[in-house]
XYZ file of C-alpha atoms in Angstrom:
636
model
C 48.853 69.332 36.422
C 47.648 70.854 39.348
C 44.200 69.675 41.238
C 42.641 73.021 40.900
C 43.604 73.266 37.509
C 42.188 69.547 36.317
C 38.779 70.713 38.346
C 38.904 73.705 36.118
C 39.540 72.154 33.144
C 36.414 69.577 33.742
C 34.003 72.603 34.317
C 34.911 74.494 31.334
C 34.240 70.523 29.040
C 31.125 69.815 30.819
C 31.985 67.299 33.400
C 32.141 69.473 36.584
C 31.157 67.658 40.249
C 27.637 69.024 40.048
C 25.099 67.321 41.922
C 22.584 66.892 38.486
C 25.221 64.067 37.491
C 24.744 60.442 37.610
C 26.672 57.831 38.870
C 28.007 57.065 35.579
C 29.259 61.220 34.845
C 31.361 61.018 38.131
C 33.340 57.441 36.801
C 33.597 59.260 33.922
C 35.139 62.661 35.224
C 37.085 60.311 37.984
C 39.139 58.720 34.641
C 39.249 62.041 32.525
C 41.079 64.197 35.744
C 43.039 60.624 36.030
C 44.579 60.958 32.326
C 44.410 64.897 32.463
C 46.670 65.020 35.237
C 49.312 62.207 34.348
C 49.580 64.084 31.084
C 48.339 60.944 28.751
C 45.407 63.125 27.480
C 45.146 65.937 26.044
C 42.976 68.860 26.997
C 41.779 69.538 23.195
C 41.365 65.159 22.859
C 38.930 65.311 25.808
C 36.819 68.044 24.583
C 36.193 66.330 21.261
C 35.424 62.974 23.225
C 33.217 64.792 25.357
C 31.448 66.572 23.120
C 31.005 63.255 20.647
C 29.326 61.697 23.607
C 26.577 63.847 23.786
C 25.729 64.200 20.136
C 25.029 60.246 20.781
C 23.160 60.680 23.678
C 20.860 63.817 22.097
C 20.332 61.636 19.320
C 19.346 58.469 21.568
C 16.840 60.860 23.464
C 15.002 61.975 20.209
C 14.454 58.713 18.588
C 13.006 57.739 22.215
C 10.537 60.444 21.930
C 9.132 60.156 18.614
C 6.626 57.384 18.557
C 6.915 53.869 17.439
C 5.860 52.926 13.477
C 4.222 50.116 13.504
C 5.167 47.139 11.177
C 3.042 47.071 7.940
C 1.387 43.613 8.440
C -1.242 44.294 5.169
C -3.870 44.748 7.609
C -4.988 48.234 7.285
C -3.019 49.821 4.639
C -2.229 47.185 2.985
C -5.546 44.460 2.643
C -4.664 41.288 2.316
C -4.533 39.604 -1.484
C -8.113 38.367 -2.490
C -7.579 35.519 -4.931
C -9.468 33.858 -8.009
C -10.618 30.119 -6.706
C -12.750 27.893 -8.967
C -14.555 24.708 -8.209
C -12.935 21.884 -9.706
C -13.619 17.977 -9.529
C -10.290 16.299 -8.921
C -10.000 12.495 -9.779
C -7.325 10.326 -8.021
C -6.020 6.436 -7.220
C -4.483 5.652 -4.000
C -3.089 2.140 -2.244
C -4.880 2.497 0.790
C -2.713 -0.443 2.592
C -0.897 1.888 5.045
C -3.857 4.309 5.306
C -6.620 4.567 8.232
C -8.934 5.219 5.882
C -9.747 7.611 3.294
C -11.610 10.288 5.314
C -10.032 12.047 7.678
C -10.529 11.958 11.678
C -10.603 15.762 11.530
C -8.409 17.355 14.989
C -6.839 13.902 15.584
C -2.641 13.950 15.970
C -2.900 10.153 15.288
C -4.813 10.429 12.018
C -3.427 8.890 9.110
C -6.006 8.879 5.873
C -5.881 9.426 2.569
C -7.410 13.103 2.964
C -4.916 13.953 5.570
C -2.102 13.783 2.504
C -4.415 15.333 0.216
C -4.905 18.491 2.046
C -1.807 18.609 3.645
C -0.668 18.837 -0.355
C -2.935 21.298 -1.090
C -1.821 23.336 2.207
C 1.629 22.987 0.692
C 1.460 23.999 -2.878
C -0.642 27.030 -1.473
C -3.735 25.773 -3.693
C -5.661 25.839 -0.420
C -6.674 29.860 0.489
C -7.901 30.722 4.154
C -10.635 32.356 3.713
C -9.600 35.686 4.789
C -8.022 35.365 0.650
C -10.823 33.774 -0.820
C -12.202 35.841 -3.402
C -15.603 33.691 -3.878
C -17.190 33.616 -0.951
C -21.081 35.344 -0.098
C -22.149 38.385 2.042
C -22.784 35.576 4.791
C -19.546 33.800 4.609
C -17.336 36.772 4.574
C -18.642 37.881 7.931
C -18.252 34.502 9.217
C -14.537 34.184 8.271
C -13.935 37.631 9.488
C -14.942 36.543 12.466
C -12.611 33.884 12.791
C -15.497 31.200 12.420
C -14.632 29.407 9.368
C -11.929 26.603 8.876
C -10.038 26.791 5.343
C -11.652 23.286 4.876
C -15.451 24.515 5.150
C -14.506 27.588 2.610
C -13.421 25.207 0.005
C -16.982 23.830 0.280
C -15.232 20.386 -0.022
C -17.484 16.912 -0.498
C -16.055 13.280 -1.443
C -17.596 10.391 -3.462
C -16.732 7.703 -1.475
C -15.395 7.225 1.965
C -13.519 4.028 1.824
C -12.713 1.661 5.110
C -9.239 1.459 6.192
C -6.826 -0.689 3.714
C -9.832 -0.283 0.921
C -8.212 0.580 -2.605
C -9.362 3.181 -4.869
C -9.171 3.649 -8.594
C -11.571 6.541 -9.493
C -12.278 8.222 -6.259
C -13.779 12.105 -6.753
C -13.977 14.833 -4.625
C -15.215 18.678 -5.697
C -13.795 21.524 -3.869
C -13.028 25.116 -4.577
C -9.105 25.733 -5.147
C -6.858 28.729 -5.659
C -6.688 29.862 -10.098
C -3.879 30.500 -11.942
C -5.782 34.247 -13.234
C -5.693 36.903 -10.831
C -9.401 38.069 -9.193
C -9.519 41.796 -11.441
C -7.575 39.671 -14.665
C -9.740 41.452 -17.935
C -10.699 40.380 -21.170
C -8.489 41.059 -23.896
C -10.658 42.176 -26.950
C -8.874 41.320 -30.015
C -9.642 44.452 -31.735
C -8.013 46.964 -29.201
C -5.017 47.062 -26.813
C -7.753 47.600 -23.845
C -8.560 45.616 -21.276
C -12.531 44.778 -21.231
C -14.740 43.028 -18.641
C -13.271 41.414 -15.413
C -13.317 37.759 -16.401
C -15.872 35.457 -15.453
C -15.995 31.805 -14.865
C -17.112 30.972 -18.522
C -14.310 32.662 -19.742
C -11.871 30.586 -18.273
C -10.174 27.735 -19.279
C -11.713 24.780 -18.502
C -8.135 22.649 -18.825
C -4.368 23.144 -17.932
C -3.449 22.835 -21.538
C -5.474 25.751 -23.346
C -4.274 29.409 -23.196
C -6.372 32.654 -22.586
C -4.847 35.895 -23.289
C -6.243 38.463 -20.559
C -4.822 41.468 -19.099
C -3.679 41.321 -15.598
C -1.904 44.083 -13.322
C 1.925 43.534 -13.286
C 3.190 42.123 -9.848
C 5.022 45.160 -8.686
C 1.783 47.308 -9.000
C 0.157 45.309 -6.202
C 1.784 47.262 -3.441
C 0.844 50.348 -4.774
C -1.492 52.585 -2.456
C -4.058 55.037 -3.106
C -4.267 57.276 -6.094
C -1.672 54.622 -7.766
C -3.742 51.845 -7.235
C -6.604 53.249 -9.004
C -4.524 54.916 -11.949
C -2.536 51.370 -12.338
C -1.864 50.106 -15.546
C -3.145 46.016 -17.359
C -0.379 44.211 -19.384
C -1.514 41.870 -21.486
C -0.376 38.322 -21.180
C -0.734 34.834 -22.605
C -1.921 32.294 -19.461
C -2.736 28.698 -18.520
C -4.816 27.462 -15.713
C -2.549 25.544 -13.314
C -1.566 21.940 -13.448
C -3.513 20.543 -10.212
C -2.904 17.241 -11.240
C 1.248 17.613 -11.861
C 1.244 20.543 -8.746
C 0.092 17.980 -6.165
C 1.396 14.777 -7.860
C 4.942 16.660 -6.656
C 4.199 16.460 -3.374
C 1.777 13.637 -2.883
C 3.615 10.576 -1.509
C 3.711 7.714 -4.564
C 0.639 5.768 -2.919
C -2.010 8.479 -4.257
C -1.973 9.641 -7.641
C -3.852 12.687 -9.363
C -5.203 11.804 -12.195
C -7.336 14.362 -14.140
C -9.868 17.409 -12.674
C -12.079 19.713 -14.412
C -14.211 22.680 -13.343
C -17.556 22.179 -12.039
C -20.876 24.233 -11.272
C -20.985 25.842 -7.793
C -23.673 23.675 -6.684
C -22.092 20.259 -7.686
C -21.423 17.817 -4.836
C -18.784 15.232 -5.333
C -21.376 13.078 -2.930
C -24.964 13.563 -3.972
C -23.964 14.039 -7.823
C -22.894 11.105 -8.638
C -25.240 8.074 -9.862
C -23.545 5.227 -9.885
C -20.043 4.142 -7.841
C -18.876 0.820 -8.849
C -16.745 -1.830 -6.577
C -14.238 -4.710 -7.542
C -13.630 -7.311 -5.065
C -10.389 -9.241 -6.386
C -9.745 -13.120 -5.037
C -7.836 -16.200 -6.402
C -10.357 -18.885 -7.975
C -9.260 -21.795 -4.906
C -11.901 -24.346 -4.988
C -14.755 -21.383 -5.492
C -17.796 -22.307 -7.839
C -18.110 -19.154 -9.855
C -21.504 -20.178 -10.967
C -23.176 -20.398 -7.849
C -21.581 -16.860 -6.784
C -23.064 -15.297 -9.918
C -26.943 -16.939 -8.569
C -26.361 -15.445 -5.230
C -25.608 -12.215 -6.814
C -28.723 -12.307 -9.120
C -30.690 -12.148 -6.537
C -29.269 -8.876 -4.469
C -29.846 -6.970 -7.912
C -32.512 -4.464 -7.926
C -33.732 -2.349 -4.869
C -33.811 -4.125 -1.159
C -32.687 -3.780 2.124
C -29.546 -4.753 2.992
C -29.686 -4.154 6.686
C -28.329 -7.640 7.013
C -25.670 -7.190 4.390
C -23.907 -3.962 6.316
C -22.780 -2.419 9.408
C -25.715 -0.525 10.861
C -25.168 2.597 11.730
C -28.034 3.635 13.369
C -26.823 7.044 14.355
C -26.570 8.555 10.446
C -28.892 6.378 8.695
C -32.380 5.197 9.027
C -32.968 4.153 5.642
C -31.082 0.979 4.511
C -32.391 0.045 1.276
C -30.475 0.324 -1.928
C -30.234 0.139 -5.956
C -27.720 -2.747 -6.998
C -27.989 -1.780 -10.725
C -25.522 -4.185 -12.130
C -23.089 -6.786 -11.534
C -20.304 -9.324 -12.707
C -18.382 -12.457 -11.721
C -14.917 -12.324 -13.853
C -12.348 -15.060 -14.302
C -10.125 -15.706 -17.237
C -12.366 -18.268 -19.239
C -15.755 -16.637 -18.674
C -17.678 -13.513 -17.248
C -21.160 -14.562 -15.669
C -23.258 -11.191 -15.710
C -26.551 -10.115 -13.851
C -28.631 -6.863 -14.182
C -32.076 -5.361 -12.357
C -33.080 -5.593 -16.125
C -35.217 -8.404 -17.029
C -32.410 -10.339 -19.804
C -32.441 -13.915 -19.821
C -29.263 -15.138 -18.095
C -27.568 -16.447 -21.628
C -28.275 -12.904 -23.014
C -26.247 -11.430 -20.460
C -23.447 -13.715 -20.282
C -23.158 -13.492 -24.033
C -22.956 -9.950 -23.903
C -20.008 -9.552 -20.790
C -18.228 -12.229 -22.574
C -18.204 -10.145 -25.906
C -17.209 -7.108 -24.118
C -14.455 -9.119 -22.361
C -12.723 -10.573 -25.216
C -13.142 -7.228 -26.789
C -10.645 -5.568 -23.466
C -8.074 -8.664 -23.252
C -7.886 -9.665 -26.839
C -9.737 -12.544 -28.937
C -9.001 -15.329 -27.087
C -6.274 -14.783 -24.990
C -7.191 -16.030 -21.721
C -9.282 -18.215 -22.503
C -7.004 -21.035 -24.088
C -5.778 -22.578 -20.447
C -8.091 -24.391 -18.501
C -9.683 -22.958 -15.099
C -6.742 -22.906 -12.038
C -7.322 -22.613 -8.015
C -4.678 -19.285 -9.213
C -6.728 -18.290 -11.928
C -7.264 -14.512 -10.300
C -11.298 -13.700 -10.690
C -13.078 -10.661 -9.580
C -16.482 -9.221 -8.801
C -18.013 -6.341 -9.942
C -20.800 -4.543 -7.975
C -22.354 -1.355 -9.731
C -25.321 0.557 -7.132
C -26.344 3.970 -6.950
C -25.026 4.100 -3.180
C -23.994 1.413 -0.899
C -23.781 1.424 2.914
C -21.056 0.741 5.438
C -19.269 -2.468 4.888
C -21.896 -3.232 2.485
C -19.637 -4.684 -0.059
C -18.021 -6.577 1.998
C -20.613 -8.587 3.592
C -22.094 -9.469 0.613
C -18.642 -10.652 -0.522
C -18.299 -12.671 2.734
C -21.648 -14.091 1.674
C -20.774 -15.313 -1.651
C -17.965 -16.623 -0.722
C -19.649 -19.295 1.764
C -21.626 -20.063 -1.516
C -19.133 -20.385 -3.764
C -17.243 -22.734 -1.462
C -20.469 -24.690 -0.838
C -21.333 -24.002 2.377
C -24.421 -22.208 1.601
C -27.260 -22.674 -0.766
C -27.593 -19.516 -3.572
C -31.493 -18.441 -1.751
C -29.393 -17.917 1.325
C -29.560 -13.959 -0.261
C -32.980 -14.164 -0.659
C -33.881 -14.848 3.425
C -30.990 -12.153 4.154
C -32.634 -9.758 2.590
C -36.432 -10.545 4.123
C -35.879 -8.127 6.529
C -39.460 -8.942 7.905
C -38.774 -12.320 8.316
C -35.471 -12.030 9.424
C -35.280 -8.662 10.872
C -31.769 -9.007 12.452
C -28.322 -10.080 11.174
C -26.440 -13.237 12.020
C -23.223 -13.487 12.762
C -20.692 -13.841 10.363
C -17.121 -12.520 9.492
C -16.218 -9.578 7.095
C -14.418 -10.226 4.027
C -11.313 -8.615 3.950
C -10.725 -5.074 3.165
C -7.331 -5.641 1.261
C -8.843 -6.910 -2.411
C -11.598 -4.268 -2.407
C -11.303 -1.149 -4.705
C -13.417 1.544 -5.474
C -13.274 1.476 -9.577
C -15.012 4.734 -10.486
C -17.466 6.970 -9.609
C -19.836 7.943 -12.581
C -20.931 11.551 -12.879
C -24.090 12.105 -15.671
C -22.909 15.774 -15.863
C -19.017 15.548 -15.709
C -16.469 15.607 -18.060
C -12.895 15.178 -16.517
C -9.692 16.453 -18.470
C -6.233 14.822 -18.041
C -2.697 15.216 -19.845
C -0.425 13.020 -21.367
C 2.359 14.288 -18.960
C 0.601 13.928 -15.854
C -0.819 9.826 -16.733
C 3.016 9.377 -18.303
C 4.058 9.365 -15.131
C 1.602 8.223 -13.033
C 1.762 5.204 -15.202
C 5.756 5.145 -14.090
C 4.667 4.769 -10.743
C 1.955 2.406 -11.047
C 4.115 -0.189 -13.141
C 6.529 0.563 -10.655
C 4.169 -1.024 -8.091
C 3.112 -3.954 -9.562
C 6.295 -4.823 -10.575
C 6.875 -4.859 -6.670
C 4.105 -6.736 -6.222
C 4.477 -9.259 -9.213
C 7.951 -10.171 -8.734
C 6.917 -11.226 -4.823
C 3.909 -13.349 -5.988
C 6.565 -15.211 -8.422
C 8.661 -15.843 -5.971
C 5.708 -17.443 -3.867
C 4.552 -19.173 -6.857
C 8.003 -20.956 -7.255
C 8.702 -21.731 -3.851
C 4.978 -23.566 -3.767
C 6.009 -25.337 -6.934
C 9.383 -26.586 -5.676
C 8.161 -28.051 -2.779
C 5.513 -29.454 -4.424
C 7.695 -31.199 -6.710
C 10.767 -31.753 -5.049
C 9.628 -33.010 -1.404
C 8.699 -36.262 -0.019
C 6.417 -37.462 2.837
C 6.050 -40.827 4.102
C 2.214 -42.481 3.584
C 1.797 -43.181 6.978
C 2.200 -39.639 7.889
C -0.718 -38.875 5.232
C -2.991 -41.038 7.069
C -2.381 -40.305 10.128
C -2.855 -36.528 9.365
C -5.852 -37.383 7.597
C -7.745 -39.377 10.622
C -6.479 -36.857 13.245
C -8.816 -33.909 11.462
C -11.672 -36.470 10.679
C -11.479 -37.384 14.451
C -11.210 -33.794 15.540
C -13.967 -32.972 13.040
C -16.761 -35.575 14.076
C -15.603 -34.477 17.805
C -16.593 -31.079 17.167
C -19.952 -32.123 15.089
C -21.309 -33.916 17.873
C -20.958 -31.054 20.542
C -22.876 -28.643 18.946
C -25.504 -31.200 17.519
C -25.335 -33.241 21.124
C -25.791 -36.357 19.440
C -23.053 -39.165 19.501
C -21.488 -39.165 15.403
C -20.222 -42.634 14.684
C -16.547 -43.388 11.891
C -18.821 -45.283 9.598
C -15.211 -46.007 7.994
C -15.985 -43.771 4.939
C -12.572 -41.880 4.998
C -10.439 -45.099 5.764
C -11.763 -46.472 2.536
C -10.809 -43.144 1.097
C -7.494 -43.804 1.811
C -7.638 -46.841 1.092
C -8.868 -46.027 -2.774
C -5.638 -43.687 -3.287
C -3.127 -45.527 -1.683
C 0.257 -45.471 -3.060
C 2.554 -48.468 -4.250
C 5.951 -47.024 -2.660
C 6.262 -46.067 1.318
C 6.690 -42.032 -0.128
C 5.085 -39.944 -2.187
C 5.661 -36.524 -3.584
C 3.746 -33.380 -1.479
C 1.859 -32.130 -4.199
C 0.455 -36.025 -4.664
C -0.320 -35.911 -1.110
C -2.373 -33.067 -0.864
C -4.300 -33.884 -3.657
C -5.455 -37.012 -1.247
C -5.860 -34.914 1.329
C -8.162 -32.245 -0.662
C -10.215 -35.328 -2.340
C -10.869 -37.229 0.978
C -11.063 -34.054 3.549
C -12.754 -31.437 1.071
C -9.547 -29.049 2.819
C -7.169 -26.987 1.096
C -3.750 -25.621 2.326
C -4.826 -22.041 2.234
C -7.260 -19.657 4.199
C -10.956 -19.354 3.084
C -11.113 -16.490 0.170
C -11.748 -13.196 1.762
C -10.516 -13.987 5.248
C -8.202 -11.656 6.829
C -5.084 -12.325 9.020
C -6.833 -11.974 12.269
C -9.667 -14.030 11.168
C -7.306 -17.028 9.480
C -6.275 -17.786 13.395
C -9.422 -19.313 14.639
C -9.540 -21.486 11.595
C -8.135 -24.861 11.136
C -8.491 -27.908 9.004
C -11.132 -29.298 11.285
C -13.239 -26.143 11.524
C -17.073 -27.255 10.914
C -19.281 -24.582 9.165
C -22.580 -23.363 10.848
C -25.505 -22.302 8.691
C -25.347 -18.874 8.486
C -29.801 -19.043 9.226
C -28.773 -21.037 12.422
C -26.001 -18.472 14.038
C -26.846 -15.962 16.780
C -28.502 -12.554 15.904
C -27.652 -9.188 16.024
C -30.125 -7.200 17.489
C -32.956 -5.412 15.265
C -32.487 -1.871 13.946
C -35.748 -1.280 16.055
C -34.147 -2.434 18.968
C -30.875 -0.323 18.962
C -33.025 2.937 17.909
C -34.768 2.287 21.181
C -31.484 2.080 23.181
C -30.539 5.097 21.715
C -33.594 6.865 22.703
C -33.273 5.705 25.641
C -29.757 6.296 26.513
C -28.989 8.204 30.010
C -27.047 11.605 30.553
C -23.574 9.737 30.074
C -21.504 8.963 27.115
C -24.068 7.388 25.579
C -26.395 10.417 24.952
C -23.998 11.270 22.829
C -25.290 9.001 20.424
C -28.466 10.267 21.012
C -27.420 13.607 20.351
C -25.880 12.143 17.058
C -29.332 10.478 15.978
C -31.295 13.592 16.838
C -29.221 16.041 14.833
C -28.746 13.435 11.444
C -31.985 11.261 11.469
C -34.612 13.374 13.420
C -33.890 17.136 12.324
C -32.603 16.178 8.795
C -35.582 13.805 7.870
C -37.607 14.500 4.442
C -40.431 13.639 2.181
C -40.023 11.429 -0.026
C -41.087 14.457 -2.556
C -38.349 16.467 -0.919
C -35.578 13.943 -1.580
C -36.401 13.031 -5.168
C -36.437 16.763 -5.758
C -32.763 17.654 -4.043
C -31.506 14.445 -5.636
C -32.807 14.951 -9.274
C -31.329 18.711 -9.094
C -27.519 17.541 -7.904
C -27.569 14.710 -10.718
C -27.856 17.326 -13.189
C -24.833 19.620 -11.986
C -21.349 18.662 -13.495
C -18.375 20.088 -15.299
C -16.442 19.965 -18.302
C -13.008 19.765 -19.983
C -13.828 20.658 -23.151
């Protein structure tokens, strides 16, 4: 095929040389007159091609010009789903050994507490709403979540019971807070005289449990998207619900160390906090060498309103006010139960009474057949309206150094003369890893729970101390074995014996400064329990060592890991009356005051906007107080 002819042939298809044609036309035509002329292509096959191409590129060029549709995100035809939420009281246990704490260091990557799991759970079984979804919230709060001001957290109005120290146990803890409803926002009454739905339901008409039904009419699912004239003409079915299982829901994801245990709904004003009357501790501790007595006498006297300003961590930032209600309390061990009260029984009455109530919880007689053991495993239990930080604790610590003799019982009584003693001496805290928050008691609250959910969290629980019991046997029979089946010379006893005596008297006359002479009391010790044969068994020789030394082989009750490191066998106590002192709650109020523009008007920032603006009458507290104590909830 000619030249001429292929330029005619391109003209007559559309492809011509023009000038209007890009860069890629003229490749284009350049190939086409290539094939045209070596006779591979025919003249009707690149017509059709030709023409195909530009029904693509017409179509390209429309679709460019029409404008964009915008992806349906639910924000303007669409609104987002409002849902039901109801304000429940949840009740839970949790092993707070690997925790930082139960409340949570809001914003902080490192955070690890015991709220941290329990709203990441709620985040994940979508019980939490934002509250752009929350269909409960006031005029007020609307506008401030639509304007981006309000944290899911803040619009579940949430408040806790107790906030528990890091590696502090808990076995009724409470917290209140307003969580997403099984029954749609618009669900209806069903009348059971007609087919037609009634009233929207109300709170009162709900169940109060995850085990009754309600029959209600709701909108089917698919009529939800519907726009419009639909939505308003859309059609109830009626249907049979249940409220959701919050305990079993979160249970699921929880990790095994917190358990849900029961919840209920509560009124809108009811704070988990300022609700409850009375929060009760258990401290738990091995017997040892402790006189149980004596604790119960320091006890006594802590019973009753005081201020325990030397019995706490001050924090003078949040509280000003450190008095406090100790209502009841009780010193446990498997033969006996010594109880005291703020109510003016005779000390007989009251013991008779804990140890009726006791024998009626183990069983007649039970316990109390073997004779008292340093392993016997006691507890104490505090009962108080409130308590402050580290409060229970220091008292522990306290009657601990009285139970072990180091301090006199009336040792409380000049702690708590604040006016006498206005600051705090310096002594250790008991440990934080026998201490458990028992229960919470509510005067208005009712909490329901099902056998399904405490099935299973029973599971786990026995699951635990079957952990925990199998390693204290194994303890228990490796102190037994070599107690029975290992020798030490004499010799070695006594020489181990008048090393710590030395070491002791050494350490006695450089605090008192005066010179302490070996009036040869422990060599006659010694002496008195010698042994016939050149060897005797261990557990025989530290029996001689306990009677002549007054030490044991095992850390003081209540000391922690850290604290067990400065101690040894020649460790001499100091009066508690004769240690340093802290300084005075006067005296760090003043520094605060005082504090300069640095970090440290921070705290004064702190003490400003919780002591200063927040301070009341003693009219206006009784008043906010009496009114929480009266709101609650119910199961039933």
């Amino acid at each position: 095929m000619s030249s001429a002819n292929t330029d005619n042939i391109l003209s007559q298809i559309g492809l011509g040389s023009g000038g209007k044609d890009s860069s890629a036309s003229v490749d284009a035509s350049k190939v086409l007159r290539h094939l045209l002329e070596s006779g591979k292509v025919s003249v009707s096959d690149a017509k059709e091609a030709v023409q195909a191409t530009a029904a693509v590129k017409n179509q390209s060029a429309q679709r460019q010009q029409q404008p964009e549709k915008v992806k349906d995100t639910g924000s303007a035809d669409q609104p987002i789903e409002k849902h039901r939420t109801r304000h429940i009281a949840l009740q839970f246990s949790y092993d707070g050994t690997d925790y930082s704490g139960f409340a949570q260091n809001v914003g902080k990557e490192c955070d690890n507490s015991v709220e941290r799991e329990l709203f990441a759970a709620l985040e994940k079984t979508r019980l939490l709403v934002s509250p752009e979804e929350h269909g409960m919230l006031t005029e007020s709060e609307v506008e401030e979540a639509e304007n981006g001001q309000m944290p899911k957290r803040t619009a579940s109005k949430y408040s806790r019971c107790g906030r528990t120290d890091k590696g502090v146990h808990a076995n009724g803890q409470v917290v209140a807070l307003y969580l997403k409803s099984a029954f749609p926002l618009l669900a209806r009454n069903a009348g059971s005289d007609n087919d037609e739905p009634g009233d929207v339901l109300g709170e009162e008409s709900l169940p109060k449990n995850s085990l009754d039904c309600l029959e209600c009419f709701v909108q089917p699912r698919n009529n939800k998207k519907k726009k419009g004239k639909a939505a308003a003409s859309t059609t109830y079915q009626r249907k049979t619900m249940n409220e959701y299982d919050y305990c079993k829901t979160l249970n699921n994801v929880l990790p095994p160390s917190i358990r849900i245990l029961g919840w209920c709904p509560v009124s809108s004003e009811f704070s988990a906090r300022f609700s409850c009357s009375r929060r009760t501790y258990r401290y738990f501790f091995p017997r040892r060498n402790l006189n149980l007595a004596r604790m119960a006498e320091g006890l006594e006297y802590m019973m009753g309103r005081n201020d325990f300003r030397n019995l706490c961590k001050m924090n003078c930032e949040q509280v000003s006010n450190f008095e406090r209600v100790l209502v009841e309390g009780k010193v446990v061990s498997p033969q006996r139960v010594y109880s005291v009260s703020s109510t003016p029984k005779s000390r007989e009455e009251k013991d008779a009474e804990s140890n009726r109530r006791y024998l009626e919880e183990v069983g007649l007689g039970a316990p109390r057949s073997s004779p008292p053991s340093a392993r016997d495993m006691c507890h104490i239990e505090i009962v108080g309206q409130a308590f402050l930080w580290h409060q229970i604790r220091c008292i522990m610590s306290i009657l601990f150094h009285i139970g072990r003799g180091q301090e006199k019982s009336d040792v409380v009584k000049e702690l708590l003369d604040v006016k006498t003693n206005p600051a705090k001496p310096s002594y250790d805290l008991a440990s934080e890893a026998a201490l458990v928050l028992q229960d919470c008691t509510f005067g208005q609250l009712q909490l329901g729970r099902t056998v399904r959910n405490l099935w299973d969290v029973q599971k786990t629980l026995e699951q635990r101390w079957e952990k925990h019991a199998i390693a204290s046997e194994r303890a228990k029979n490796a102190l037994d074995s070599m107690k029975d089946e290992t020798e030490v010379r004499w010799a070695d006893v006594v020489d181990f014996v008048e090393q710590i005596d030395k070491e002791r008297r050494r350490k006695i006359q450089k605090r008192s400064k005066h010179l302490v002479h070996d009036d040869g009391e422990v060599k006659r010790a010694l002496a008195a329990n010698c042994t016939p044969t050149s060897t005797l068994t261990w557990g025989a020789a530290v029996e001689i060592i306990q009677n002549v030394l007054g030490v044991f082989p095992y850390p003081p009750n209540g000391s922690s890991e850290s604290q067990q490191k400065g101690l040894t066998e020649s460790s001499v106590h100091v009066p508690l009356m004769d240690r340093a002192k802290g300084t005075t709650y006067e005296e760090k109020v003043q520094s605060i005051l005082e504090s300069s523009i640095d970090k440290s008007s921070k705290r004064k920032m702190r003490y400003e906007e919780n002591i200063v603006k927040k301070r009341k009458t003693a009219e206006e507290d009784k008043a906010f107080y009496d009114h929480k104590l009266q709101q609650g909830g119910s199961s039933v």
